[in-house]
Amino acid sequence: MELNSIKPADGAKHYKRRVGRGIGSGLGKTAGRGHKGQKSRAGGFHKVGFEGGQMPLQRRLPKRGFKSQSLKYNAEVTLTALEALGLAEVDLLALKQAGLVGQIAKVVKIIKTGELTKAVKLTGIGATAGAKAAIEAAGGSVA
C-alpha cells in the first residue's frame, strides 16, 4: 500500500446533488420541489410543528402533570436488598459499590418491603417509619 493509492471505502463518499441543471439531470425545472406552495419557494419554510396556521397538535392536547428533574438523584432500597447485601454497616458508598443505587444518587431511603433479620447500622441513609421500626427490631440502628 502506498500513500498515493489510499481511497475511501466504497459508498463512504458521494457527490453533492446538483439541482436545476436541465432536463437530463432529472432535477431540472422545479429542482425536485414540486409545483407551487410554501415549500417550493426560496426562504419559504416554517418551524417544527407548524400546521399552516391551524392550531398545532401540541397546543390542542391537554397538558397534565410535572416530573421533577431532581428525582433522578433520589433512590430507594428495600429491606430485602439490605438483607441480601449482608453488611453490618451500610452507607451511600457501600450501596453504590454493590450496585443497589445509581452512581448519581445523592439521597437514599430504605423502604419497608420484605423482611430483615440481620442487625444493620445505617449511616447517612434515611428510612421510612415502618422500615426504621423493622431495622431497630432486628437490632440495627438508623443514624
mmCIF file of N, CA and C in Angstrom:
data_model
loop_
_atom_site.group_PDB
_atom_site.id
_atom_site.type_symbol
_atom_site.label_atom_id
_atom_site.label_comp_id
_atom_site.label_asym_id
_atom_site.label_seq_id
_atom_site.Cartn_x
_atom_site.Cartn_y
_atom_site.Cartn_z
ATOM 1 N N MET A 1 0.852 -1.202 0.000
ATOM 2 C CA MET A 1 0.000 0.000 0.000
ATOM 3 C C MET A 1 0.884 1.248 0.000
ATOM 4 N N GLU A 2 0.536 2.185 -0.857
ATOM 5 C CA GLU A 2 1.261 3.454 -0.950
ATOM 6 C C GLU A 2 0.316 4.593 -0.566
ATOM 7 N N LEU A 3 0.900 5.692 -0.115
ATOM 8 C CA LEU A 3 0.073 6.849 0.274
ATOM 9 C C LEU A 3 -0.763 7.371 -0.886
ATOM 10 N N ASN A 4 -0.232 7.257 -2.127
ATOM 11 C CA ASN A 4 -0.960 7.798 -3.277
ATOM 12 C C ASN A 4 -2.041 6.845 -3.793
ATOM 13 N N SER A 5 -2.164 5.653 -3.152
ATOM 14 C CA SER A 5 -3.183 4.710 -3.620
ATOM 15 C C SER A 5 -4.308 4.504 -2.602
ATOM 16 N N ILE A 6 -4.267 5.278 -1.509
ATOM 17 C CA ILE A 6 -5.310 5.138 -0.485
ATOM 18 C C ILE A 6 -6.610 5.777 -0.977
ATOM 19 N N LYS A 7 -7.711 5.041 -0.836
ATOM 20 C CA LYS A 7 -9.027 5.541 -1.258
ATOM 21 C C LYS A 7 -10.033 5.324 -0.124
ATOM 22 N N PRO A 8 -11.050 6.173 -0.029
ATOM 23 C CA PRO A 8 -12.090 5.915 0.970
ATOM 24 C C PRO A 8 -12.887 4.661 0.595
ATOM 25 N N ALA A 9 -13.546 4.052 1.561
ATOM 26 C CA ALA A 9 -14.336 2.839 1.318
ATOM 27 C C ALA A 9 -15.466 3.123 0.346
ATOM 28 N N ASP A 10 -15.887 2.087 -0.391
ATOM 29 C CA ASP A 10 -16.983 2.246 -1.353
ATOM 30 C C ASP A 10 -18.251 2.689 -0.634
ATOM 31 N N GLY A 11 -18.872 3.736 -1.141
ATOM 32 C CA GLY A 11 -20.111 4.239 -0.556
ATOM 33 C C GLY A 11 -19.903 5.250 0.559
ATOM 34 N N ALA A 12 -18.647 5.467 0.966
ATOM 35 C CA ALA A 12 -18.388 6.413 2.052
ATOM 36 C C ALA A 12 -18.545 7.855 1.574
ATOM 37 N N LYS A 13 -18.208 8.112 0.324
ATOM 38 C CA LYS A 13 -18.308 9.460 -0.243
ATOM 39 C C LYS A 13 -19.338 9.452 -1.364
ATOM 40 N N HIS A 14 -20.046 10.538 -1.532
ATOM 41 C CA HIS A 14 -20.953 10.643 -2.687
ATOM 42 C C HIS A 14 -21.019 12.091 -3.138
ATOM 43 N N TYR A 15 -21.310 12.245 -4.406
ATOM 44 C CA TYR A 15 -21.337 13.583 -4.980
ATOM 45 C C TYR A 15 -22.532 14.376 -4.500
ATOM 46 N N LYS A 16 -22.358 15.704 -4.377
ATOM 47 C CA LYS A 16 -23.443 16.587 -3.985
ATOM 48 C C LYS A 16 -24.446 16.668 -5.134
ATOM 49 N N ARG A 17 -25.726 16.589 -4.799
ATOM 50 C CA ARG A 17 -26.760 16.645 -5.819
ATOM 51 C C ARG A 17 -26.840 18.060 -6.401
ATOM 52 N N ARG A 18 -26.696 18.180 -7.716
ATOM 53 C CA ARG A 18 -26.779 19.494 -8.367
ATOM 54 C C ARG A 18 -28.163 19.641 -8.986
ATOM 55 N N VAL A 19 -28.977 20.501 -8.376
ATOM 56 C CA VAL A 19 -30.353 20.668 -8.845
ATOM 57 C C VAL A 19 -30.469 21.864 -9.775
ATOM 58 N N GLY A 20 -31.531 21.821 -10.596
ATOM 59 C CA GLY A 20 -31.798 22.937 -11.503
ATOM 60 C C GLY A 20 -30.787 23.054 -12.621
ATOM 61 N N ARG A 21 -30.277 21.903 -13.145
ATOM 62 C CA ARG A 21 -29.275 21.943 -14.205
ATOM 63 C C ARG A 21 -29.746 21.207 -15.454
ATOM 64 N N GLY A 22 -31.016 21.395 -15.799
ATOM 65 C CA GLY A 22 -31.528 20.862 -17.064
ATOM 66 C C GLY A 22 -32.280 19.549 -16.932
ATOM 67 N N ILE A 23 -33.021 19.240 -18.003
ATOM 68 C CA ILE A 23 -33.896 18.071 -18.032
ATOM 69 C C ILE A 23 -33.116 16.776 -17.833
ATOM 70 N N GLY A 24 -31.966 16.658 -18.488
ATOM 71 C CA GLY A 24 -31.183 15.421 -18.469
ATOM 72 C C GLY A 24 -30.739 14.995 -17.083
ATOM 73 N N SER A 25 -30.610 15.940 -16.163
ATOM 74 C CA SER A 25 -30.144 15.607 -14.822
ATOM 75 C C SER A 25 -31.232 14.917 -14.002
ATOM 76 N N GLY A 26 -32.492 15.070 -14.407
ATOM 77 C CA GLY A 26 -33.599 14.522 -13.645
ATOM 78 C C GLY A 26 -34.052 15.451 -12.533
ATOM 79 N N LEU A 27 -33.305 16.529 -12.311
ATOM 80 C CA LEU A 27 -33.657 17.504 -11.283
ATOM 81 C C LEU A 27 -33.641 18.924 -11.842
ATOM 82 N N GLY A 28 -34.158 19.053 -13.076
ATOM 83 C CA GLY A 28 -34.219 20.373 -13.705
ATOM 84 C C GLY A 28 -35.517 21.071 -13.357
ATOM 85 N N LYS A 29 -35.806 22.158 -14.007
ATOM 86 C CA LYS A 29 -37.014 22.960 -13.839
ATOM 87 C C LYS A 29 -37.361 23.247 -12.379
ATOM 88 N N THR A 30 -38.188 22.416 -11.738
ATOM 89 C CA THR A 30 -38.596 22.709 -10.364
ATOM 90 C C THR A 30 -37.578 22.222 -9.336
ATOM 91 N N ALA A 31 -36.538 21.547 -9.778
ATOM 92 C CA ALA A 31 -35.433 21.094 -8.928
ATOM 93 C C ALA A 31 -35.884 20.205 -7.770
ATOM 94 N N GLY A 32 -36.868 19.336 -8.033
ATOM 95 C CA GLY A 32 -37.300 18.389 -7.020
ATOM 96 C C GLY A 32 -38.219 18.967 -5.969
ATOM 97 N N ARG A 33 -38.670 20.222 -6.166
ATOM 98 C CA ARG A 33 -39.516 20.862 -5.160
ATOM 99 C C ARG A 33 -41.009 20.774 -5.474
ATOM 100 N N GLY A 34 -41.375 20.215 -6.603
ATOM 101 C CA GLY A 34 -42.785 20.151 -6.983
ATOM 102 C C GLY A 34 -43.261 21.507 -7.482
ATOM 103 N N HIS A 35 -44.579 21.678 -7.613
ATOM 104 C CA HIS A 35 -45.133 22.930 -8.130
ATOM 105 C C HIS A 35 -45.805 23.745 -7.034
ATOM 106 N N LYS A 36 -45.548 25.014 -7.007
ATOM 107 C CA LYS A 36 -46.192 25.996 -6.117
ATOM 108 C C LYS A 36 -46.184 25.621 -4.643
ATOM 109 N N GLY A 37 -46.629 26.525 -3.823
ATOM 110 C CA GLY A 37 -46.732 26.301 -2.382
ATOM 111 C C GLY A 37 -45.513 26.801 -1.634
ATOM 112 N N GLN A 38 -45.672 26.898 -0.344
ATOM 113 C CA GLN A 38 -44.640 27.471 0.522
ATOM 114 C C GLN A 38 -43.308 26.731 0.413
ATOM 115 N N LYS A 39 -43.357 25.400 0.330
ATOM 116 C CA LYS A 39 -42.124 24.617 0.283
ATOM 117 C C LYS A 39 -41.352 24.782 -1.024
ATOM 118 N N SER A 40 -42.015 25.257 -2.058
ATOM 119 C CA SER A 40 -41.336 25.378 -3.349
ATOM 120 C C SER A 40 -40.581 26.699 -3.478
ATOM 121 N N ARG A 41 -40.857 27.647 -2.613
ATOM 122 C CA ARG A 41 -40.294 28.987 -2.761
ATOM 123 C C ARG A 41 -39.027 29.186 -1.923
ATOM 124 N N ALA A 42 -38.202 30.109 -2.383
ATOM 125 C CA ALA A 42 -36.969 30.427 -1.656
ATOM 126 C C ALA A 42 -37.318 31.073 -0.322
ATOM 127 N N GLY A 43 -36.704 30.615 0.730
ATOM 128 C CA GLY A 43 -36.948 31.196 2.046
ATOM 129 C C GLY A 43 -38.282 30.818 2.633
ATOM 130 N N GLY A 44 -39.064 30.002 1.934
ATOM 131 C CA GLY A 44 -40.400 29.664 2.407
ATOM 132 C C GLY A 44 -40.380 28.392 3.217
ATOM 133 N N PHE A 45 -40.156 28.497 4.491
ATOM 134 C CA PHE A 45 -40.285 27.332 5.354
ATOM 135 C C PHE A 45 -40.775 27.788 6.714
ATOM 136 N N HIS A 46 -40.999 26.884 7.619
ATOM 137 C CA HIS A 46 -41.632 27.217 8.891
ATOM 138 C C HIS A 46 -41.048 26.377 9.997
ATOM 139 N N LYS A 47 -41.415 26.714 11.222
ATOM 140 C CA LYS A 47 -40.849 25.997 12.365
ATOM 141 C C LYS A 47 -41.447 24.597 12.519
ATOM 142 N N VAL A 48 -40.779 23.768 13.288
ATOM 143 C CA VAL A 48 -41.222 22.400 13.545
ATOM 144 C C VAL A 48 -42.584 22.441 14.239
ATOM 145 N N GLY A 49 -43.515 21.618 13.765
ATOM 146 C CA GLY A 49 -44.833 21.541 14.376
ATOM 147 C C GLY A 49 -45.837 22.535 13.809
ATOM 148 N N PHE A 50 -45.395 23.384 12.870
ATOM 149 C CA PHE A 50 -46.311 24.357 12.260
ATOM 150 C C PHE A 50 -47.272 23.624 11.340
ATOM 151 N N GLU A 51 -48.571 23.940 11.435
ATOM 152 C CA GLU A 51 -49.578 23.236 10.645
ATOM 153 C C GLU A 51 -50.352 24.198 9.756
ATOM 154 N N GLY A 52 -49.656 25.139 9.180
ATOM 155 C CA GLY A 52 -50.288 26.057 8.232
ATOM 156 C C GLY A 52 -51.228 27.050 8.872
ATOM 157 N N GLY A 53 -51.052 27.332 10.138
ATOM 158 C CA GLY A 53 -51.915 28.289 10.820
ATOM 159 C C GLY A 53 -52.959 27.613 11.684
ATOM 160 N N GLN A 54 -53.259 26.338 11.386
ATOM 161 C CA GLN A 54 -54.166 25.561 12.241
ATOM 162 C C GLN A 54 -53.507 25.406 13.606
ATOM 163 N N MET A 55 -54.322 25.289 14.647
ATOM 164 C CA MET A 55 -53.777 25.117 15.997
ATOM 165 C C MET A 55 -52.981 23.808 16.046
ATOM 166 N N PRO A 56 -51.682 23.870 16.331
ATOM 167 C CA PRO A 56 -50.862 22.659 16.274
ATOM 168 C C PRO A 56 -51.232 21.616 17.329
ATOM 169 N N LEU A 57 -50.886 20.379 17.041
ATOM 170 C CA LEU A 57 -51.261 19.255 17.890
ATOM 171 C C LEU A 57 -50.799 19.430 19.328
ATOM 172 N N GLN A 58 -49.555 19.903 19.518
ATOM 173 C CA GLN A 58 -49.040 20.031 20.886
ATOM 174 C C GLN A 58 -49.760 21.119 21.675
ATOM 175 N N ARG A 59 -50.493 21.996 20.997
ATOM 176 C CA ARG A 59 -51.282 23.005 21.715
ATOM 177 C C ARG A 59 -52.744 22.589 21.853
ATOM 178 N N ARG A 60 -53.187 21.649 21.000
ATOM 179 C CA ARG A 60 -54.570 21.170 21.070
ATOM 180 C C ARG A 60 -54.785 20.184 22.212
ATOM 181 N N LEU A 61 -53.734 19.433 22.532
ATOM 182 C CA LEU A 61 -53.873 18.392 23.554
ATOM 183 C C LEU A 61 -53.770 18.979 24.959
ATOM 184 N N PRO A 62 -54.504 18.397 25.927
ATOM 185 C CA PRO A 62 -54.423 18.909 27.296
ATOM 186 C C PRO A 62 -53.076 18.594 27.929
ATOM 187 N N LYS A 63 -52.632 19.480 28.802
ATOM 188 C CA LYS A 63 -51.355 19.282 29.490
ATOM 189 C C LYS A 63 -51.647 18.783 30.900
ATOM 190 N N ARG A 64 -50.885 17.771 31.346
ATOM 191 C CA ARG A 64 -51.088 17.240 32.694
ATOM 192 C C ARG A 64 -49.771 16.892 33.338
ATOM 193 N N GLY A 65 -49.664 17.180 34.596
ATOM 194 C CA GLY A 65 -48.557 16.683 35.390
ATOM 195 C C GLY A 65 -47.252 17.424 35.238
ATOM 196 N N PHE A 66 -46.299 16.972 36.036
ATOM 197 C CA PHE A 66 -44.972 17.562 36.084
ATOM 198 C C PHE A 66 -44.038 16.516 36.649
ATOM 199 N N LYS A 67 -42.858 16.349 36.065
ATOM 200 C CA LYS A 67 -41.879 15.398 36.595
ATOM 201 C C LYS A 67 -40.625 16.162 36.969
ATOM 202 N N SER A 68 -40.324 16.147 38.249
ATOM 203 C CA SER A 68 -39.182 16.889 38.755
ATOM 204 C C SER A 68 -37.875 16.281 38.273
ATOM 205 N N GLN A 69 -36.930 17.115 37.868
ATOM 206 C CA GLN A 69 -35.630 16.656 37.405
ATOM 207 C C GLN A 69 -34.732 16.246 38.564
ATOM 208 N N SER A 70 -35.098 16.686 39.782
ATOM 209 C CA SER A 70 -34.281 16.325 40.941
ATOM 210 C C SER A 70 -34.546 14.894 41.410
ATOM 211 N N LEU A 71 -35.602 14.249 40.886
ATOM 212 C CA LEU A 71 -35.935 12.881 41.290
ATOM 213 C C LEU A 71 -34.859 11.881 40.898
ATOM 214 N N LYS A 72 -34.088 12.192 39.857
ATOM 215 C CA LYS A 72 -33.064 11.239 39.406
ATOM 216 C C LYS A 72 -31.930 11.089 40.418
ATOM 217 N N TYR A 73 -31.844 12.012 41.378
ATOM 218 C CA TYR A 73 -30.806 11.928 42.415
ATOM 219 C C TYR A 73 -31.292 11.165 43.644
ATOM 220 N N ASN A 74 -32.578 10.768 43.644
ATOM 221 C CA ASN A 74 -33.146 10.028 44.764
ATOM 222 C C ASN A 74 -33.183 8.543 44.436
ATOM 223 N N ALA A 75 -32.996 7.702 45.439
ATOM 224 C CA ALA A 75 -33.048 6.253 45.222
ATOM 225 C C ALA A 75 -33.691 5.571 46.416
ATOM 226 N N GLU A 76 -34.247 4.375 46.153
ATOM 227 C CA GLU A 76 -34.882 3.583 47.202
ATOM 228 C C GLU A 76 -34.211 2.226 47.286
ATOM 229 N N VAL A 77 -34.083 1.718 48.504
ATOM 230 C CA VAL A 77 -33.539 0.376 48.722
ATOM 231 C C VAL A 77 -34.494 -0.351 49.652
ATOM 232 N N THR A 78 -34.826 -1.582 49.300
ATOM 233 C CA THR A 78 -35.767 -2.359 50.117
ATOM 234 C C THR A 78 -35.041 -3.098 51.236
ATOM 235 N N LEU A 79 -35.821 -3.545 52.217
ATOM 236 C CA LEU A 79 -35.257 -4.335 53.314
ATOM 237 C C LEU A 79 -34.704 -5.663 52.781
ATOM 238 N N THR A 80 -35.370 -6.221 51.769
ATOM 239 C CA THR A 80 -34.913 -7.471 51.150
ATOM 240 C C THR A 80 -33.518 -7.304 50.565
ATOM 241 N N ALA A 81 -33.295 -6.178 49.869
ATOM 242 C CA ALA A 81 -31.985 -5.904 49.260
ATOM 243 C C ALA A 81 -30.930 -5.698 50.344
ATOM 244 N N LEU A 82 -31.333 -5.068 51.453
ATOM 245 C CA LEU A 82 -30.421 -4.822 52.572
ATOM 246 C C LEU A 82 -30.006 -6.138 53.232
ATOM 247 N N GLU A 83 -30.962 -7.054 53.323
ATOM 248 C CA GLU A 83 -30.700 -8.392 53.874
ATOM 249 C C GLU A 83 -29.705 -9.146 52.994
ATOM 250 N N ALA A 84 -29.925 -9.066 51.679
ATOM 251 C CA ALA A 84 -29.062 -9.775 50.718
ATOM 252 C C ALA A 84 -27.653 -9.188 50.692
ATOM 253 N N LEU A 85 -27.548 -7.896 50.994
ATOM 254 C CA LEU A 85 -26.244 -7.222 50.985
ATOM 255 C C LEU A 85 -25.315 -7.809 52.050
ATOM 256 N N GLY A 86 -25.851 -8.070 53.228
ATOM 257 C CA GLY A 86 -25.111 -8.754 54.280
ATOM 258 C C GLY A 86 -23.988 -7.965 54.925
ATOM 259 N N LEU A 87 -24.079 -6.644 54.947
ATOM 260 C CA LEU A 87 -23.070 -5.816 55.609
ATOM 261 C C LEU A 87 -23.585 -5.360 56.971
ATOM 262 N N ALA A 88 -22.673 -5.199 57.936
ATOM 263 C CA ALA A 88 -23.069 -4.735 59.268
ATOM 264 C C ALA A 88 -23.284 -3.230 59.270
ATOM 265 N N GLU A 89 -22.422 -2.504 58.536
ATOM 266 C CA GLU A 89 -22.550 -1.050 58.429
ATOM 267 C C GLU A 89 -22.766 -0.679 56.977
ATOM 268 N N VAL A 90 -23.815 0.084 56.738
ATOM 269 C CA VAL A 90 -24.170 0.458 55.368
ATOM 270 C C VAL A 90 -24.190 1.969 55.232
ATOM 271 N N ASP A 91 -23.488 2.476 54.209
ATOM 272 C CA ASP A 91 -23.560 3.898 53.870
ATOM 273 C C ASP A 91 -23.756 4.024 52.360
ATOM 274 N N LEU A 92 -23.832 5.258 51.888
ATOM 275 C CA LEU A 92 -24.113 5.523 50.476
ATOM 276 C C LEU A 92 -23.075 4.879 49.562
ATOM 277 N N LEU A 93 -21.815 4.972 49.916
ATOM 278 C CA LEU A 93 -20.729 4.417 49.096
ATOM 279 C C LEU A 93 -20.862 2.900 48.965
ATOM 280 N N ALA A 94 -21.209 2.228 50.073
ATOM 281 C CA ALA A 94 -21.369 0.765 50.054
ATOM 282 C C ALA A 94 -22.505 0.355 49.118
ATOM 283 N N LEU A 95 -23.595 1.114 49.135
ATOM 284 C CA LEU A 95 -24.739 0.815 48.266
ATOM 285 C C LEU A 95 -24.391 1.025 46.796
ATOM 286 N N LYS A 96 -23.601 2.070 46.513
ATOM 287 C CA LYS A 96 -23.176 2.334 45.135
ATOM 288 C C LYS A 96 -22.250 1.226 44.630
ATOM 289 N N GLN A 97 -21.323 0.795 45.471
ATOM 290 C CA GLN A 97 -20.389 -0.265 45.076
ATOM 291 C C GLN A 97 -21.100 -1.593 44.861
ATOM 292 N N ALA A 98 -22.169 -1.832 45.630
ATOM 293 C CA ALA A 98 -22.934 -3.069 45.486
ATOM 294 C C ALA A 98 -23.878 -3.010 44.278
ATOM 295 N N GLY A 99 -24.059 -1.802 43.719
ATOM 296 C CA GLY A 99 -24.920 -1.637 42.550
ATOM 297 C C GLY A 99 -26.397 -1.546 42.886
ATOM 298 N N LEU A 100 -26.707 -1.305 44.161
ATOM 299 C CA LEU A 100 -28.120 -1.192 44.562
ATOM 300 C C LEU A 100 -28.711 0.165 44.211
ATOM 301 N N VAL A 101 -27.875 1.191 44.147
ATOM 302 C CA VAL A 101 -28.335 2.525 43.732
ATOM 303 C C VAL A 101 -27.424 3.018 42.612
ATOM 304 N N GLY A 102 -27.923 3.974 41.822
ATOM 305 C CA GLY A 102 -27.146 4.528 40.719
ATOM 306 C C GLY A 102 -25.973 5.358 41.210
ATOM 307 N N GLN A 103 -25.023 5.580 40.329
ATOM 308 C CA GLN A 103 -23.824 6.336 40.697
ATOM 309 C C GLN A 103 -24.126 7.818 40.954
ATOM 310 N N ILE A 104 -25.229 8.330 40.375
ATOM 311 C CA ILE A 104 -25.542 9.754 40.570
ATOM 312 C C ILE A 104 -26.456 9.992 41.773
ATOM 313 N N ALA A 105 -26.856 8.932 42.454
ATOM 314 C CA ALA A 105 -27.766 9.058 43.598
ATOM 315 C C ALA A 105 -27.121 9.866 44.722
ATOM 316 N N LYS A 106 -27.906 10.765 45.311
ATOM 317 C CA LYS A 106 -27.424 11.591 46.418
ATOM 318 C C LYS A 106 -28.210 11.310 47.690
ATOM 319 N N VAL A 107 -29.512 11.044 47.530
ATOM 320 C CA VAL A 107 -30.380 10.784 48.675
ATOM 321 C C VAL A 107 -30.924 9.360 48.561
ATOM 322 N N VAL A 108 -30.684 8.551 49.573
ATOM 323 C CA VAL A 108 -31.162 7.165 49.565
ATOM 324 C C VAL A 108 -32.064 6.944 50.772
ATOM 325 N N LYS A 109 -33.152 6.210 50.542
ATOM 326 C CA LYS A 109 -34.082 5.915 51.615
ATOM 327 C C LYS A 109 -34.380 4.417 51.620
ATOM 328 N N ILE A 110 -34.420 3.841 52.796
ATOM 329 C CA ILE A 110 -34.771 2.429 52.941
ATOM 330 C C ILE A 110 -36.285 2.345 53.083
ATOM 331 N N ILE A 111 -36.910 1.455 52.304
ATOM 332 C CA ILE A 111 -38.368 1.294 52.382
ATOM 333 C C ILE A 111 -38.706 -0.100 52.903
ATOM 334 N N LYS A 112 -39.867 -0.214 53.543
ATOM 335 C CA LYS A 112 -40.256 -1.477 54.176
ATOM 336 C C LYS A 112 -40.919 -2.400 53.157
ATOM 337 N N THR A 113 -40.082 -3.148 52.448
ATOM 338 C CA THR A 113 -40.566 -4.182 51.537
ATOM 339 C C THR A 113 -39.729 -5.419 51.825
ATOM 340 N N GLY A 114 -40.354 -6.443 52.358
ATOM 341 C CA GLY A 114 -39.627 -7.659 52.720
ATOM 342 C C GLY A 114 -39.291 -7.687 54.201
ATOM 343 N N GLU A 115 -38.415 -8.624 54.560
ATOM 344 C CA GLU A 115 -38.054 -8.836 55.963
ATOM 345 C C GLU A 115 -36.562 -8.573 56.187
ATOM 346 N N LEU A 116 -36.210 -8.248 57.425
ATOM 347 C CA LEU A 116 -34.810 -8.051 57.803
ATOM 348 C C LEU A 116 -34.539 -8.803 59.104
ATOM 349 N N THR A 117 -33.528 -9.692 59.090
ATOM 350 C CA THR A 117 -33.194 -10.463 60.283
ATOM 351 C C THR A 117 -31.848 -10.057 60.864
ATOM 352 N N LYS A 118 -30.953 -9.540 60.017
ATOM 353 C CA LYS A 118 -29.613 -9.160 60.467
ATOM 354 C C LYS A 118 -29.618 -7.744 61.041
ATOM 355 N N ALA A 119 -28.709 -7.492 61.986
ATOM 356 C CA ALA A 119 -28.561 -6.152 62.549
ATOM 357 C C ALA A 119 -27.742 -5.307 61.585
ATOM 358 N N VAL A 120 -28.297 -4.178 61.176
ATOM 359 C CA VAL A 120 -27.633 -3.302 60.212
ATOM 360 C C VAL A 120 -27.581 -1.889 60.766
ATOM 361 N N LYS A 121 -26.410 -1.277 60.694
ATOM 362 C CA LYS A 121 -26.260 0.117 61.129
ATOM 363 C C LYS A 121 -26.207 0.997 59.886
ATOM 364 N N LEU A 122 -27.165 1.916 59.778
ATOM 365 C CA LEU A 122 -27.226 2.825 58.633
ATOM 366 C C LEU A 122 -26.599 4.162 58.984
ATOM 367 N N THR A 123 -25.725 4.664 58.115
ATOM 368 C CA THR A 123 -25.138 5.992 58.329
ATOM 369 C C THR A 123 -25.351 6.838 57.080
ATOM 370 N N GLY A 124 -25.985 7.986 57.269
ATOM 371 C CA GLY A 124 -26.230 8.906 56.155
ATOM 372 C C GLY A 124 -27.308 8.437 55.203
ATOM 373 N N ILE A 125 -28.140 7.530 55.650
ATOM 374 C CA ILE A 125 -29.216 6.995 54.819
ATOM 375 C C ILE A 125 -30.520 7.117 55.598
ATOM 376 N N GLY A 126 -31.568 7.580 54.931
ATOM 377 C CA GLY A 126 -32.867 7.730 55.571
ATOM 378 C C GLY A 126 -33.655 6.435 55.526
ATOM 379 N N ALA A 127 -34.741 6.400 56.269
ATOM 380 C CA ALA A 127 -35.620 5.227 56.254
ATOM 381 C C ALA A 127 -37.039 5.670 56.556
ATOM 382 N N THR A 128 -37.998 4.969 55.990
ATOM 383 C CA THR A 128 -39.399 5.264 56.290
ATOM 384 C C THR A 128 -39.682 4.798 57.714
ATOM 385 N N ALA A 129 -40.806 5.230 58.265
ATOM 386 C CA ALA A 129 -41.139 4.889 59.650
ATOM 387 C C ALA A 129 -41.217 3.381 59.847
ATOM 388 N N GLY A 130 -41.872 2.685 58.912
ATOM 389 C CA GLY A 130 -42.016 1.233 59.002
ATOM 390 C C GLY A 130 -40.670 0.527 58.884
ATOM 391 N N ALA A 131 -39.825 1.009 57.964
ATOM 392 C CA ALA A 131 -38.503 0.414 57.754
ATOM 393 C C ALA A 131 -37.620 0.636 58.976
ATOM 394 N N LYS A 132 -37.716 1.815 59.562
ATOM 395 C CA LYS A 132 -36.916 2.131 60.756
ATOM 396 C C LYS A 132 -37.287 1.202 61.905
ATOM 397 N N ALA A 133 -38.571 0.967 62.064
ATOM 398 C CA ALA A 133 -39.044 0.066 63.117
ATOM 399 C C ALA A 133 -38.535 -1.353 62.880
ATOM 400 N N ALA A 134 -38.543 -1.811 61.626
ATOM 401 C CA ALA A 134 -38.093 -3.164 61.277
ATOM 402 C C ALA A 134 -36.584 -3.311 61.515
ATOM 403 N N ILE A 135 -35.810 -2.252 61.183
ATOM 404 C CA ILE A 135 -34.359 -2.280 61.367
ATOM 405 C C ILE A 135 -34.026 -2.342 62.858
ATOM 406 N N GLU A 136 -34.712 -1.522 63.659
ATOM 407 C CA GLU A 136 -34.445 -1.486 65.112
ATOM 408 C C GLU A 136 -34.904 -2.776 65.789
ATOM 409 N N ALA A 137 -35.968 -3.396 65.232
ATOM 410 C CA ALA A 137 -36.458 -4.668 65.793
ATOM 411 C C ALA A 137 -35.433 -5.780 65.546
ATOM 412 N N ALA A 138 -34.671 -5.672 64.448
ATOM 413 C CA ALA A 138 -33.657 -6.665 64.114
ATOM 414 C C ALA A 138 -32.344 -6.386 64.836
ATOM 415 N N GLY A 139 -32.301 -5.306 65.626
ATOM 416 C CA GLY A 139 -31.100 -4.974 66.414
ATOM 417 C C GLY A 139 -30.195 -3.967 65.745
ATOM 418 N N GLY A 140 -30.650 -3.346 64.689
ATOM 419 C CA GLY A 140 -29.849 -2.335 63.983
ATOM 420 C C GLY A 140 -30.177 -0.936 64.439
ATOM 421 N N SER A 141 -29.587 0.044 63.729
ATOM 422 C CA SER A 141 -29.857 1.451 64.068
ATOM 423 C C SER A 141 -29.819 2.323 62.829
ATOM 424 N N VAL A 142 -30.554 3.434 62.887
ATOM 425 C CA VAL A 142 -30.590 4.411 61.791
ATOM 426 C C VAL A 142 -30.023 5.716 62.313
ATOM 427 N N ALA A 143 -28.916 6.181 61.688
ATOM 428 C CA ALA A 143 -28.296 7.427 62.137
ATOM 429 C C ALA A 143 -28.399 8.471 61.036
#
